[in-house]
Short mmCIF file of C-alpha atoms in Angstrom, two decimals:
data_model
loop_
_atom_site.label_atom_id
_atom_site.label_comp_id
_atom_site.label_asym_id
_atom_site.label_seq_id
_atom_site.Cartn_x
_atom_site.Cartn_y
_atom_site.Cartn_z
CA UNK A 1 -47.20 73.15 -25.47
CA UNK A 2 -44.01 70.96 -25.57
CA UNK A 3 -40.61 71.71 -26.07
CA UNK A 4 -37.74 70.88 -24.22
CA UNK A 5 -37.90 73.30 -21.78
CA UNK A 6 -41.70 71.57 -20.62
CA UNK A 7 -39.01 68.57 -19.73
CA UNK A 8 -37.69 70.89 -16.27
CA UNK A 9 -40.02 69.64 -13.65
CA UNK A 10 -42.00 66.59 -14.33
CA UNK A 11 -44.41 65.49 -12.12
CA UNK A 12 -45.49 62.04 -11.60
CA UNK A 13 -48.54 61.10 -10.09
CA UNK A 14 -49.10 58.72 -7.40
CA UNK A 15 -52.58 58.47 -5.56
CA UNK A 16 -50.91 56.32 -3.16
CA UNK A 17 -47.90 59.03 -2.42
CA UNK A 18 -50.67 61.70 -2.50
CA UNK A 19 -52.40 59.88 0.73
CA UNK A 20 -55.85 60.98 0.83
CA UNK A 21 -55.83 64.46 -0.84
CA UNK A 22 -57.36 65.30 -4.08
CA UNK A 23 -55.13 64.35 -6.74
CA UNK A 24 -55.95 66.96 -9.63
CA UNK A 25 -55.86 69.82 -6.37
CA UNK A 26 -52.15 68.55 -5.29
CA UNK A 27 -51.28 69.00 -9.70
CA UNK A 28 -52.43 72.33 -10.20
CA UNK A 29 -50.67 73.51 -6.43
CA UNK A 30 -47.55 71.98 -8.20
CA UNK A 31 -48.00 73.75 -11.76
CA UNK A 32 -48.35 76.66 -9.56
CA UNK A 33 -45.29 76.37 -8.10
CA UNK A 34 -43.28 75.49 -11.18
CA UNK A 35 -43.85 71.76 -12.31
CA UNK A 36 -43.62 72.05 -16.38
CA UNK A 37 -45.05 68.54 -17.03
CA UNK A 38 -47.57 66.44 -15.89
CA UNK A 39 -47.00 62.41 -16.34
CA UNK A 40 -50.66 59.99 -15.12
CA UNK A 41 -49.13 57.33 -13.61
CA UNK A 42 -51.33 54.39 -12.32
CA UNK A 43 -49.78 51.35 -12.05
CA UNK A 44 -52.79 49.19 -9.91
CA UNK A 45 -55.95 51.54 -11.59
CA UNK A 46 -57.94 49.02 -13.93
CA UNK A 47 -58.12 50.54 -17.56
CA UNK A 48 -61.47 51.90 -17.19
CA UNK A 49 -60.47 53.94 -14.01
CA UNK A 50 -57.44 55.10 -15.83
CA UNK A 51 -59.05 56.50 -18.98
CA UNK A 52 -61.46 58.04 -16.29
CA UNK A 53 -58.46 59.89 -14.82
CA UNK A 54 -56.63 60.44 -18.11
CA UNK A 55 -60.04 62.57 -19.24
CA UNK A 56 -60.04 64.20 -15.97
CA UNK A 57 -56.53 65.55 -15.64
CA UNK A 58 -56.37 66.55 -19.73
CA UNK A 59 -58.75 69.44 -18.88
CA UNK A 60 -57.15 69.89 -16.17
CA UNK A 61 -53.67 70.20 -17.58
CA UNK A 62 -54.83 71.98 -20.89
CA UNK A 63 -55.74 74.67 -18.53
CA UNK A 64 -52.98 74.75 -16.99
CA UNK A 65 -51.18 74.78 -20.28
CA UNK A 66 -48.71 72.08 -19.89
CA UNK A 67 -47.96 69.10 -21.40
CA UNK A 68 -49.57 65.27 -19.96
CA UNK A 69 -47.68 62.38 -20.44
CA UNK A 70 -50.06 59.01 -20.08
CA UNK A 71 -47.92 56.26 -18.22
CA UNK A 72 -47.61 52.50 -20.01
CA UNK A 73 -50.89 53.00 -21.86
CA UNK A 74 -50.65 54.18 -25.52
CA UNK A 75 -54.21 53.46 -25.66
CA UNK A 76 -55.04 55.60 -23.04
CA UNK A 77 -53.29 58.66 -24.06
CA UNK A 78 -54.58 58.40 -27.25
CA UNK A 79 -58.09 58.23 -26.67
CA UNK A 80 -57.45 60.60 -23.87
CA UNK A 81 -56.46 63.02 -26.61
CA UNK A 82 -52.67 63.35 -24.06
CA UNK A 83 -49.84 64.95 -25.61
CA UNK A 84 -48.10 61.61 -25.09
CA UNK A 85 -46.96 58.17 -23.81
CA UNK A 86 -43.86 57.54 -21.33
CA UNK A 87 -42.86 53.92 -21.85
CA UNK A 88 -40.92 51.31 -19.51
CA UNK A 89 -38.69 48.67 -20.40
CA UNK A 90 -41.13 46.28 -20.05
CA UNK A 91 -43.79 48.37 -22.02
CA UNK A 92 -44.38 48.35 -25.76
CA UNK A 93 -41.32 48.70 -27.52
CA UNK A 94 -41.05 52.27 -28.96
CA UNK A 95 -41.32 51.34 -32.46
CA UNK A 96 -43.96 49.65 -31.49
CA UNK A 97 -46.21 53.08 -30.04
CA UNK A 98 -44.46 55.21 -32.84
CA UNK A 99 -46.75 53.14 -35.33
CA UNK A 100 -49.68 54.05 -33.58
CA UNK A 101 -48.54 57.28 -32.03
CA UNK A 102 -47.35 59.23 -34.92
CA UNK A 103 -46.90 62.42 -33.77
CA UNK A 104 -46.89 62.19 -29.99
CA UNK A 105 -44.27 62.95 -27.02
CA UNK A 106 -42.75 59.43 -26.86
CA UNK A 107 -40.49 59.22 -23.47
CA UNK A 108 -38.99 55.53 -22.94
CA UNK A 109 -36.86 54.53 -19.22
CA UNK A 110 -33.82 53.99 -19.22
CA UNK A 111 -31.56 52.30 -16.44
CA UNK A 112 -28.17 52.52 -18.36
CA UNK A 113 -26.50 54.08 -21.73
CA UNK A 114 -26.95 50.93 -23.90
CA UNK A 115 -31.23 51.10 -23.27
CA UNK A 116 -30.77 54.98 -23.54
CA UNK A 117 -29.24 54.62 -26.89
CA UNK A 118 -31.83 52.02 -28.19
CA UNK A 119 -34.65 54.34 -27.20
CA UNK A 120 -33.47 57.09 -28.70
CA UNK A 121 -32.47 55.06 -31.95
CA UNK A 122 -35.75 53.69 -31.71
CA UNK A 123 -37.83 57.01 -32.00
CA UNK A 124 -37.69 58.21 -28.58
CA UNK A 125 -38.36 62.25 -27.81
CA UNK A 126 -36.84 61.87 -24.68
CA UNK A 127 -35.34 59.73 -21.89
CA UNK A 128 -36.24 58.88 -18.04
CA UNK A 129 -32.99 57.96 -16.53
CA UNK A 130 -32.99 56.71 -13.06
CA UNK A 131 -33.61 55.44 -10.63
CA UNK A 132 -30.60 57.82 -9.84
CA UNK A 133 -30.97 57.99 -6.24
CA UNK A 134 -32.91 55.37 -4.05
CA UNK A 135 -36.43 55.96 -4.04
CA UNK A 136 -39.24 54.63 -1.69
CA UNK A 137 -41.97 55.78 -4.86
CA UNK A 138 -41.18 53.08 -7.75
CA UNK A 139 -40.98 49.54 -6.43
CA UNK A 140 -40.16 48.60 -10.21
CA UNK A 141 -37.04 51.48 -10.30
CA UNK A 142 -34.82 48.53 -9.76
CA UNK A 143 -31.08 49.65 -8.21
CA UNK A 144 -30.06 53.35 -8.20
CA UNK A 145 -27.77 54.06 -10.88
CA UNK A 146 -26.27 56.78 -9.71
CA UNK A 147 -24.51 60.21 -11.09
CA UNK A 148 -22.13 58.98 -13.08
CA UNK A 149 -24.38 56.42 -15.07
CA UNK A 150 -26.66 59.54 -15.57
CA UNK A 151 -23.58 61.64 -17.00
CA UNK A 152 -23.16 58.93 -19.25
CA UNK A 153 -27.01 58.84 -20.63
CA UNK A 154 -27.07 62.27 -21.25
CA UNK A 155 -23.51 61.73 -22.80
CA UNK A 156 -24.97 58.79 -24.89
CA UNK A 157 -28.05 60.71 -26.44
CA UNK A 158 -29.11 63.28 -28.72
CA UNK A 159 -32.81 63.76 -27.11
CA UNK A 160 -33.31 65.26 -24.01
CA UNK A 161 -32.62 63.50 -20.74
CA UNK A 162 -34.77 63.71 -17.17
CA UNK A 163 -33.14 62.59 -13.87
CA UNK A 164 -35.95 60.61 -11.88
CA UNK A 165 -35.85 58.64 -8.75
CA UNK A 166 -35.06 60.44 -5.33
CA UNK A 167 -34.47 63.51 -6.87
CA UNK A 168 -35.95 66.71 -3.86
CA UNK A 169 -34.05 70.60 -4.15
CA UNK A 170 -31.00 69.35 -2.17
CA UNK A 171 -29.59 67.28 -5.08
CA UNK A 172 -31.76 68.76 -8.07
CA UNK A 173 -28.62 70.86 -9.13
CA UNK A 174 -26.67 67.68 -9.11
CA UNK A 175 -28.64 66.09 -11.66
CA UNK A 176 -28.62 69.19 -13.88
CA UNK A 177 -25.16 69.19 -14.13
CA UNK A 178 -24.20 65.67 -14.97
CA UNK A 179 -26.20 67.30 -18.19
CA UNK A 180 -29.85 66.56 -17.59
CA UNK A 181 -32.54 68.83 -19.11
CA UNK A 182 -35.17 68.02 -16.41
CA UNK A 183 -35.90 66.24 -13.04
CA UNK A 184 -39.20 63.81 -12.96
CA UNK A 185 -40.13 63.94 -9.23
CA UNK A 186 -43.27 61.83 -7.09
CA UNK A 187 -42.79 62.14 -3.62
CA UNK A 188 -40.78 65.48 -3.05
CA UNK A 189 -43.86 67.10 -4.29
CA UNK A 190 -46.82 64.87 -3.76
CA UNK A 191 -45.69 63.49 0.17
CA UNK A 192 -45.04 66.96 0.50
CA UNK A 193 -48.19 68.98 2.53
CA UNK A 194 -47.91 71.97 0.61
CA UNK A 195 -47.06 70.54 -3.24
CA UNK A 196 -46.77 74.27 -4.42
CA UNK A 197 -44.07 74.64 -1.47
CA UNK A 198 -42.35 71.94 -2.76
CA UNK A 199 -42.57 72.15 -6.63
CA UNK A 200 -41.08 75.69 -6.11
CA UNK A 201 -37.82 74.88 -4.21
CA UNK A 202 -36.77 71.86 -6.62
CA UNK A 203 -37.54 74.72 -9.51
CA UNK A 204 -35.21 77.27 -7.74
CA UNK A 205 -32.71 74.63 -6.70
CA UNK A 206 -32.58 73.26 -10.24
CA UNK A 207 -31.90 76.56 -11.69
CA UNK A 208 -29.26 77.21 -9.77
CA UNK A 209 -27.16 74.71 -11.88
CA UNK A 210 -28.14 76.18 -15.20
CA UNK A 211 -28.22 79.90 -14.48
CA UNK A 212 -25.18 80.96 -16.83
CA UNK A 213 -23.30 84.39 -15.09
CA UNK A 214 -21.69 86.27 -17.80
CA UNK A 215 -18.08 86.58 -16.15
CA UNK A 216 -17.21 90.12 -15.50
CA UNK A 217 -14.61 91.39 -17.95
CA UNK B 1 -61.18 37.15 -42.52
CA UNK B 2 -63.72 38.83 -40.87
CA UNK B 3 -67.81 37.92 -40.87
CA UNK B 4 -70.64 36.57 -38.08
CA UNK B 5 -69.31 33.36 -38.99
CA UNK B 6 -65.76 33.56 -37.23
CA UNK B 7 -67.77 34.06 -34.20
CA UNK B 8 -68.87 30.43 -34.41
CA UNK B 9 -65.83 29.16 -31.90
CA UNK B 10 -64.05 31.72 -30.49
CA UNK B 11 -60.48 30.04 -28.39
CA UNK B 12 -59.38 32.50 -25.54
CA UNK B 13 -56.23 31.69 -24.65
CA UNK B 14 -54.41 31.32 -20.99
CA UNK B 15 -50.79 29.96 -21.27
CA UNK B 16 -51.75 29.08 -17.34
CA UNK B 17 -54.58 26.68 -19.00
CA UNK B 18 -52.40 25.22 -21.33
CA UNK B 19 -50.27 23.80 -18.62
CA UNK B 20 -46.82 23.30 -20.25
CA UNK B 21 -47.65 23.15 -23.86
CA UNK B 22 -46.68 25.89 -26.85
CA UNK B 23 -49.34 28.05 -26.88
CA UNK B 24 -49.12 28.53 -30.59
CA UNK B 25 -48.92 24.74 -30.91
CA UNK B 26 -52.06 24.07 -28.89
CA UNK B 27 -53.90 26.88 -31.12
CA UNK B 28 -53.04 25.92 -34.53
CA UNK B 29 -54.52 22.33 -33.76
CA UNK B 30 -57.19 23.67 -32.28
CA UNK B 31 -57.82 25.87 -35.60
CA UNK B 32 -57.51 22.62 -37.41
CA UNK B 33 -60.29 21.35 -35.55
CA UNK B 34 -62.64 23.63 -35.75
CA UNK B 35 -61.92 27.06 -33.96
CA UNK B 36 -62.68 30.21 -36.12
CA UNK B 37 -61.47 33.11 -34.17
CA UNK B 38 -58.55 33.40 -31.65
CA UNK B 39 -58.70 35.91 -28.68
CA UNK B 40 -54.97 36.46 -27.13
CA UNK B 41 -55.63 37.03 -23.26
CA UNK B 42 -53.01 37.35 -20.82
CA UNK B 43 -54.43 38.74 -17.67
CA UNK B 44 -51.08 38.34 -15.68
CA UNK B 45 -48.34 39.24 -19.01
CA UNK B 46 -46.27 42.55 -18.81
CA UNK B 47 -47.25 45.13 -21.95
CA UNK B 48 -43.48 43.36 -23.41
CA UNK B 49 -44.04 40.22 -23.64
CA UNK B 50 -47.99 40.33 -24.22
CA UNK B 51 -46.92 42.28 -27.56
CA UNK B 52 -44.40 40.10 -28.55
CA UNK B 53 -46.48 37.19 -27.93
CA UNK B 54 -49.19 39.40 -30.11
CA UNK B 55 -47.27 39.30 -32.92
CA UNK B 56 -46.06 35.48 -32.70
CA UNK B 57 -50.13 35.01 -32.77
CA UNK B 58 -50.50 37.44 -35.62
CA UNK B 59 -48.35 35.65 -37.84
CA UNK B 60 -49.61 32.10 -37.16
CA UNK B 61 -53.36 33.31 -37.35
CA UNK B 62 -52.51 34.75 -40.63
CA UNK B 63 -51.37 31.87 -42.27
CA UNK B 64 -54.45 29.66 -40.81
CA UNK B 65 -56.21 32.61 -42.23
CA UNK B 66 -58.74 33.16 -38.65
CA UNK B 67 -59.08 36.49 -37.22
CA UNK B 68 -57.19 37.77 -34.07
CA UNK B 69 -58.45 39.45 -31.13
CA UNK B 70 -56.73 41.19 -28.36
CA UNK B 71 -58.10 41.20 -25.28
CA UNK B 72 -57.93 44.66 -23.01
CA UNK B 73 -55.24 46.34 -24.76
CA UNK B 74 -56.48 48.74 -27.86
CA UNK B 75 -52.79 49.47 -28.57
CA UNK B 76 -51.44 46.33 -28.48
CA UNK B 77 -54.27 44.88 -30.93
CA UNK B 78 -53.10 48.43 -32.88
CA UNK B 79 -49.33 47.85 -32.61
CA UNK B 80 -49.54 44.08 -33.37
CA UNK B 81 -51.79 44.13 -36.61
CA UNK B 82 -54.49 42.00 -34.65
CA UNK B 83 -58.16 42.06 -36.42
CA UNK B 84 -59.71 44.13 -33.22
CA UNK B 85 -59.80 44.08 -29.72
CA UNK B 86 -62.29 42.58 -26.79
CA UNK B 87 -63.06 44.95 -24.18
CA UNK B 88 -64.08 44.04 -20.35
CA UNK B 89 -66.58 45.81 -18.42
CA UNK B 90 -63.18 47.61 -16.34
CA UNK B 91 -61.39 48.07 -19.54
CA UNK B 92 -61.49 51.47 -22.07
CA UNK B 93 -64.88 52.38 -22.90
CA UNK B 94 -66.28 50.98 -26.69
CA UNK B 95 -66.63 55.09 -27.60
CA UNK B 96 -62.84 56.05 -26.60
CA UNK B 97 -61.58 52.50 -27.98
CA UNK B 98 -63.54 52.98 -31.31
CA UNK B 99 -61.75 56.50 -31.91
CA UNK B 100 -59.06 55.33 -31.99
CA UNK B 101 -59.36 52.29 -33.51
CA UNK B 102 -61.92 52.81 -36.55
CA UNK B 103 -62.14 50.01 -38.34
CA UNK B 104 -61.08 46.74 -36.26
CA UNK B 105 -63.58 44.67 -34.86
CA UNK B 106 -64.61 45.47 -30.67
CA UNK B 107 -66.12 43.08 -28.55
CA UNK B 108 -67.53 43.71 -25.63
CA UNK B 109 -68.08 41.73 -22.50
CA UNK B 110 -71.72 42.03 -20.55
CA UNK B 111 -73.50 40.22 -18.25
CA UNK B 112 -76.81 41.18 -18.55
CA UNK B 113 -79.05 43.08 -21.40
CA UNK B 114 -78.60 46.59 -20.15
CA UNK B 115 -74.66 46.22 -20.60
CA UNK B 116 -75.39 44.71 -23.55
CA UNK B 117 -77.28 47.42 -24.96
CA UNK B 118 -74.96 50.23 -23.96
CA UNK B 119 -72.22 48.17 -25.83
CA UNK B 120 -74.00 47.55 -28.93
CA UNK B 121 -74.87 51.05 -29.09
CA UNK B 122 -71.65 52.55 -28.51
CA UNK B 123 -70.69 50.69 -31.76
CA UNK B 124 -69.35 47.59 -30.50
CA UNK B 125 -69.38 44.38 -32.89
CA UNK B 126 -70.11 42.00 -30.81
CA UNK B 127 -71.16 40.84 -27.14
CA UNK B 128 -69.49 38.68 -25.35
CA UNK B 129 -72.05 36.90 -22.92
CA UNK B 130 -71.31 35.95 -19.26
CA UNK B 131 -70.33 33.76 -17.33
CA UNK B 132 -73.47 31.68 -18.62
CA UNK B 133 -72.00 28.36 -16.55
CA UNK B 134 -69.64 29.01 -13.64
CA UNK B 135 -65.87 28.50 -14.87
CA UNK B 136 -62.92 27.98 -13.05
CA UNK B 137 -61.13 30.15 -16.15
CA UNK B 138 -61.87 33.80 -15.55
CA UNK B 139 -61.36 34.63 -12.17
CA UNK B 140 -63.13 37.91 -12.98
CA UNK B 141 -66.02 36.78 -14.58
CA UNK B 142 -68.13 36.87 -12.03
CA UNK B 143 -71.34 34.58 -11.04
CA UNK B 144 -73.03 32.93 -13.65
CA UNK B 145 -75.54 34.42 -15.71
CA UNK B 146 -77.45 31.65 -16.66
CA UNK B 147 -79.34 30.54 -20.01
CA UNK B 148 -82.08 32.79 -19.52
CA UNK B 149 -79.97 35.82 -19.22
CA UNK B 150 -78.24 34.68 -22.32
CA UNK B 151 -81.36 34.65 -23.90
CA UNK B 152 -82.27 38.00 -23.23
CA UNK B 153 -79.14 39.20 -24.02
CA UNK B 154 -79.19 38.21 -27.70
CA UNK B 155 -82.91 39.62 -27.62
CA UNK B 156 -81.72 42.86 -26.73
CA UNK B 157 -79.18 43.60 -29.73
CA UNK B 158 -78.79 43.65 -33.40
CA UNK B 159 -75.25 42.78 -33.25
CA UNK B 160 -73.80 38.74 -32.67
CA UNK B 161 -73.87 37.60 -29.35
CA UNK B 162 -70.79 35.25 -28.06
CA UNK B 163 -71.31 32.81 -25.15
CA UNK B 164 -68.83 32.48 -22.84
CA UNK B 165 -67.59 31.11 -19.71
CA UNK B 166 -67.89 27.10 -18.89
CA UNK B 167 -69.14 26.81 -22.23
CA UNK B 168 -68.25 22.65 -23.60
CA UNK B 169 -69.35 20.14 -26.03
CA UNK B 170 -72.36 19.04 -23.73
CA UNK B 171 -73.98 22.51 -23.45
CA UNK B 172 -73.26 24.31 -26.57
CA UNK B 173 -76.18 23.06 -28.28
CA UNK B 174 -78.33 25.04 -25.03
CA UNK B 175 -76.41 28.44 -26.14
CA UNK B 176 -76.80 28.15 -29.43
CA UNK B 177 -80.46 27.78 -28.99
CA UNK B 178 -80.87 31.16 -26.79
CA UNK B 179 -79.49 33.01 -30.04
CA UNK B 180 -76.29 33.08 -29.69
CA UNK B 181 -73.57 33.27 -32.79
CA UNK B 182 -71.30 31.29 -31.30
CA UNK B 183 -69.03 30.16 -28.45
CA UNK B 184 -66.02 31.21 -26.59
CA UNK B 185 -64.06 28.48 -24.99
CA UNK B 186 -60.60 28.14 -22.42
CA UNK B 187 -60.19 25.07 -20.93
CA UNK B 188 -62.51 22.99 -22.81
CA UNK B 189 -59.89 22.57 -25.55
CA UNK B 190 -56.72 24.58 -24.00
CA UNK B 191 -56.59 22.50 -20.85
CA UNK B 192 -57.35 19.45 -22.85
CA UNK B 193 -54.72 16.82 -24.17
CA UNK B 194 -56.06 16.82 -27.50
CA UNK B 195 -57.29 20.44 -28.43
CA UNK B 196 -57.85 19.66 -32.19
CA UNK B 197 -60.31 16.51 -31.01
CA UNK B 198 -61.85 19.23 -28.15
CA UNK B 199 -62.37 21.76 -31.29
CA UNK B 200 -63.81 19.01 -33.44
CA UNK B 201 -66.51 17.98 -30.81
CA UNK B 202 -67.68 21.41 -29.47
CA UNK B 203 -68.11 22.55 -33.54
CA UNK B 204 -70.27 19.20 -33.71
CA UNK B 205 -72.52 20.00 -30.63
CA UNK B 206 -73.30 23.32 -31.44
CA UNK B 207 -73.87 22.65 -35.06
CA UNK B 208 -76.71 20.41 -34.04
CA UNK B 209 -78.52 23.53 -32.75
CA UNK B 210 -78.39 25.47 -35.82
CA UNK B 211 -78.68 22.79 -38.57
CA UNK B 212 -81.76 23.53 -40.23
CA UNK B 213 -83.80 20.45 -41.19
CA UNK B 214 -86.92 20.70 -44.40
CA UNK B 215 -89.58 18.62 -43.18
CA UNK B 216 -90.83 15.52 -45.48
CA UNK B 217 -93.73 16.92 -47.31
#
């Protein structure tokens, strides 16, 4: 199920950014609509309530045949049988999950080219940049970095590189450009009432960047 | 390192309870003293630091040849070489912990027989009773269990039983005597000025309960 092109439109959960609605409904509208990658992200869930969801949204996800991505918890996506782990800079240390994660999807944040470049030295399959853009979703996302830090992760790197934080359809081609191979969204598609809505017009307004026109001759 | 008696004083740490001090000071004396098994807690730690403190404890418990536990985090205890991991009621369940951790030593924690039970037989090594006194050094431990409890706790399962939670040189004789293994202690030796004299005393009070004395004939 994973290769790079699963990287396009990550999703993030959020039960808090989802309000009250059903959490596994507002994933598969968003699958539906074009979201290639599904990361479990519970940052105030105990671990118990966690694995819970981790079990829940693997069937879920292996029927919708894409990749999940546990947040934090190597644990957790192992025993959850996920495809793999996305760690924070204040998370195990790559290395660290690679030892117990042998053949997982290992994605590690990054906030600037020096932590890009460790990552992906370190083992990494891929990097979160961001937050590029201010975003209400991540209280931990620290300051936006900004276009031209991303340019210079996916400059810095020979893994693939997602855009995340405040990244909707009006600046998704943006991103893609400054040589991203995905956008990791939470908000523009779960705050959104119609997720499949949503997922869909960051998908087309993504691919307007990487479309490549054969000139005429 | 690892049989039913390293059970026999279990220190869980809290760098909160040791005030000031070097954690890894405070638990080497208190090995010296009588401790046999060393559960690395930090409720409050990001995954970082709690691994790099993991491995600080590895290293030192290795060398005073006691085994580690890690409390709550499978991977950590994984990534960090610890001897197994202690599991909370809100933490992974035993079953998804022991898959992926096959042969390390799990704990479990229960406060009463039927938690006990489900534990034990989901393959867990030991219980970890309680509260059995109130304590001021798990905030989620609950209310108290109580001797009785205890006592029908180690009735209940063929694996050692731990006692835990205001557990101190005055009362450990009382555990011991409900058939328990051993004793798990915080603050009566981390929040005390002399944790190798605090070790010393609490192996000498419960050792009264279990020395076994032939009659005159």
């Amino acid at each position: 199920m994973w290769n790079e092109n699963a990287l396009r439109v990550c999703l993030c959960t959020d039960q808090a950014v989802a309000g009250g609605r059903s959490l596994t409904e507002a994933v598969e509208q968003a699958v539906s609509g074009g979201v290639t990658m599904v990361q479990l992200r519970e940052k105030t869930a105990c671990g118990r309530d966690f694995y819970n969801l981790a079990i829940e949204m693997r069937k879920l996800t292996k029927r919708l045949r894409v990749p999940l991505i546990i947040n934090d918890r190597t644990d957790i996506a192992l025993a959850a049988g996920a495809d793999g782990v996305h760690l924070g800079q204040s998370d195990l240390p790559v290395e660290a999950a690679r030892r117990i994660m042998e053949h997982g999807i290992i994605g590690v944040s990054a906030g600037n080219a020096e932590q890009a470049v460790l990552a992906w030295r370190g083992g990494a399959d891929y990097i979160g940049a961001g937050a590029v853009f201010p975003t209400p979703s991540k209280d931990d996302a620290g300051e936006a970095i900004g276009l031209d830090t991303l340019r210079d992760i996916c400059a810095s790197v020979k893994v693939p590189v997602i855009a995340i934080g405040g990244v909707h359809a009006g600046n998704a081609a943006d991103v893609m450009r400054c040589g991203a191979s995905g956008i990791a969204v939470i908000s523009a598609i779960l705050a959104n009432a119609d997720p499949r809505e949503a997922a869909r017009k960051i998908a087309a307004a993504q691919k307007t960047a990487t479309d490549i026109r054969i000139p005429c001759p």
